[in-house]
C-alpha cells in the first residue's frame, strides 16, 4: 500500500500522514535556489496555491516562506498593522492567545472577543464589537486546533463588509486550508495564513499565506516600516512576484526540497475538483463523529455547525486519562494528540483526519482509528452507557 | 557512486550537494513533533550541535528553528539588542548591509566598519572604533558568501575582550560552520548563527545557532520585550531546553523531516575528528585556488590569509561574461554561482566547495569543477597569459 516503513498512523491535527510521492520529493537532489529548474518549480507552486485558495484575482498575493505556521502571525502583525493600531481577535481557544501575543510584540493593540470553550463568538456580539471601535483587522481562527471548533467565514465576511468595510478580515487557516472550503475571492478574505503539514499534506517547514490586493495596498500605505525583518513583506513581496514570473531573485534561501514536496502535494490535490476533497473530509469527519457519539462521548464543539471537518476534539470519560489511553492506542497503530487548551488540557484528546488518511481509498486509517478508540477505552475500563 | 538521479554537481556557496543518507532522511515517515521518538531525535541533534561548535559549556544554548539563515539575524537583533542600542557591524560585503537593515528594523543603531571589496576591516581600525563608542554587540561575517573573504575570529575576540569586554561578539557563520574551524568556547564567542544548507550538509529550511551564557544573560536582562514573536528567545528558549532534556513541548511545529536530515548529517560529520574535516576543506580549497592562479585569474580576496576554505570568488577575465560562461559550465556538469556583491556582481563568479563534494573520496566534483572551468573559459575565447 505504501513504500514507507511500517509505523503507527499519525492521526493528530498535524503533522499528518504524507503521500509516498510527497515524501519522495523531500529527497530531491540538490538544486540552486536561483537556477531555472527550481525557479520554475517554485513559480508553479505559487500559481497552484491560487487554485487551492480559489482566487483568480491576479492581484492576490501568495507567499511561501521557510518557517512554521506561527510565522504567519508575524507576517500579519508586522506588515498589515502598525504600532498603535487596534485589532479584534475572535477567540476560540489556544491560538487566539498566541496571535494576541504576536500582535502585542509589534505594538498592535489586540482586543479579544471570547467564547466559552467549544463555542465561537456569535455574529451579534461581533457586530456590537465592530460598532464600538474601529478595527484595522479582524482575525478569526478558521479551525481552532486546540478545540476542533470551526468558524463560519462567509457570514462573518458579510458582517464585516456591512458594519466595518475598511476592516481587513484575516483568517488563521493553519488547520483548515486543504480540508475546509475557503473561497478567497468570493468571501472577500484579505489574508489567510497556513502551514504545510496539515491538510495541505506536505511536511512541516513552510509558512504559506495568501493576501488580497486590499491587504497588499494596506501594506504599501504603511506610515512606519514593517516591524520584522525575516517576516517583512518589503523583503518577500518582490521575491514571490519574481518566482511566479519565473525570474530568479534572492532575499533568503528557500528550501528546494520542501517546495518540491509542496509542488507534488498541490499537484495531487488539484488533480481532482476541490469540492470532492472537501466532501471526502466531511464524510470521514461524520464517520468519526458518529462513532464518538455511539461510544457515548462528547466533543468539545457541541453544535454540529461548529465542528471542524479535519479534526475532532473529544472529552475523555471519567477515569480515563490521556497518559493512560494514548500510549496504548499507539501500540494499536494509531497516534492521537492530547489536549492543548490550557484550561482543560488533561481532560480531552484530539484526532486529526486530514489528507491521504481521508482521501486515499487504499488507506484504512479512519476505520483503524475508530476501532482502536473503542478497544482502547474499553481496556481503560470505560463502559459505554 | 550515489543513489541520486544524474544531475549537474551543485558547486555554489550553498545549497551544496547532499549525502544520499541525508536526502533519504528527508523522506522520513511522518512523526508527531511532540512524540517520544522525534523528541529523542531532536534532543540528540541539539547535543550534536554543541560538538560541531566545539562547546562543552553546558550553559551555551543551541537553537534549531524552521526558517532560513536570514532568520538568525532576527534572532540576534530582536533578542540580544534593544531599541536604541549601538552595534558595530564589520563589513566585508553584501551580508553586512542586510544585517544592518535587520538591526535597524528592530530600532538598533548599526555602525558599519567597511573594508574595500575583497578585504576585511583590520584590527587597528576595529580597536579605534571600539574605543570611540560603547557597542552592545560587534558582528562579523566569518565567511562573506558574496566575496569569499574569511575573517579571523580568534584575534578579533582577543581584541574585543581587551578593549571592550562587555561587547558581545556575534558571528555570521552561515558560510563557515562545518567547513571552517570555530572554537566557540575557546574563542569566547557569544553567538554564531548559521543555516543548514551549506557546510553542515542538510537541505535548506533550518536556522541553526549557538549562544553563550553571556548572550543568554543579556537576553534575560532586557528592559524591553523581544522585538519579534517568531524569532523570540522568550518563546524558543524553553522549547530548545525541553527538547534537549527529551521532554515534549510546543511553541511552533518543527520540521521532523529536516531535523532527521540534520541528525543524519551531524552524525556523519562527527564520526571523524573535526580537524580532519577542516583539513579536507583547506586542501580542496588550495587545489581550486591554485588552479585559478594557474589560469591567470584573480580572486576577490587578494590576501591568502583572507581566503575562505569553503568557497572561491573569482574575477572573470576581460570579455567573458557570467551569462556567457555559467550555462556552458552547467552543460559540462557543474553549477557555479554568479556574483552577488552589488557593486561588481556581473564581473565575477563564485564556486562553492563544501561538504560531500570535498569529503567524500568517491566524488570527483572538485576535479570536474577545475576541468570545466578551464575548458569553459577557453571556449569563451579566453587564453591564459
XYZ file of C-alpha atoms in Angstrom, chain A residues 5 32 44 119 126 141 201 204 216 233 246 267 278 308:
14
model
C 8.378 1.668 6.651
C 20.311 26.033 -6.929
C 4.278 26.788 -10.472
C -18.076 27.523 21.019
C -19.067 40.626 16.751
C -9.173 31.020 13.653
C -0.139 17.333 3.082
C 6.340 20.914 8.209
C -1.153 44.460 -0.089
C 6.604 41.953 3.025
C 9.892 32.634 -13.357
C -0.453 18.756 -7.972
C -13.889 18.775 0.964
C -14.369 21.032 12.094
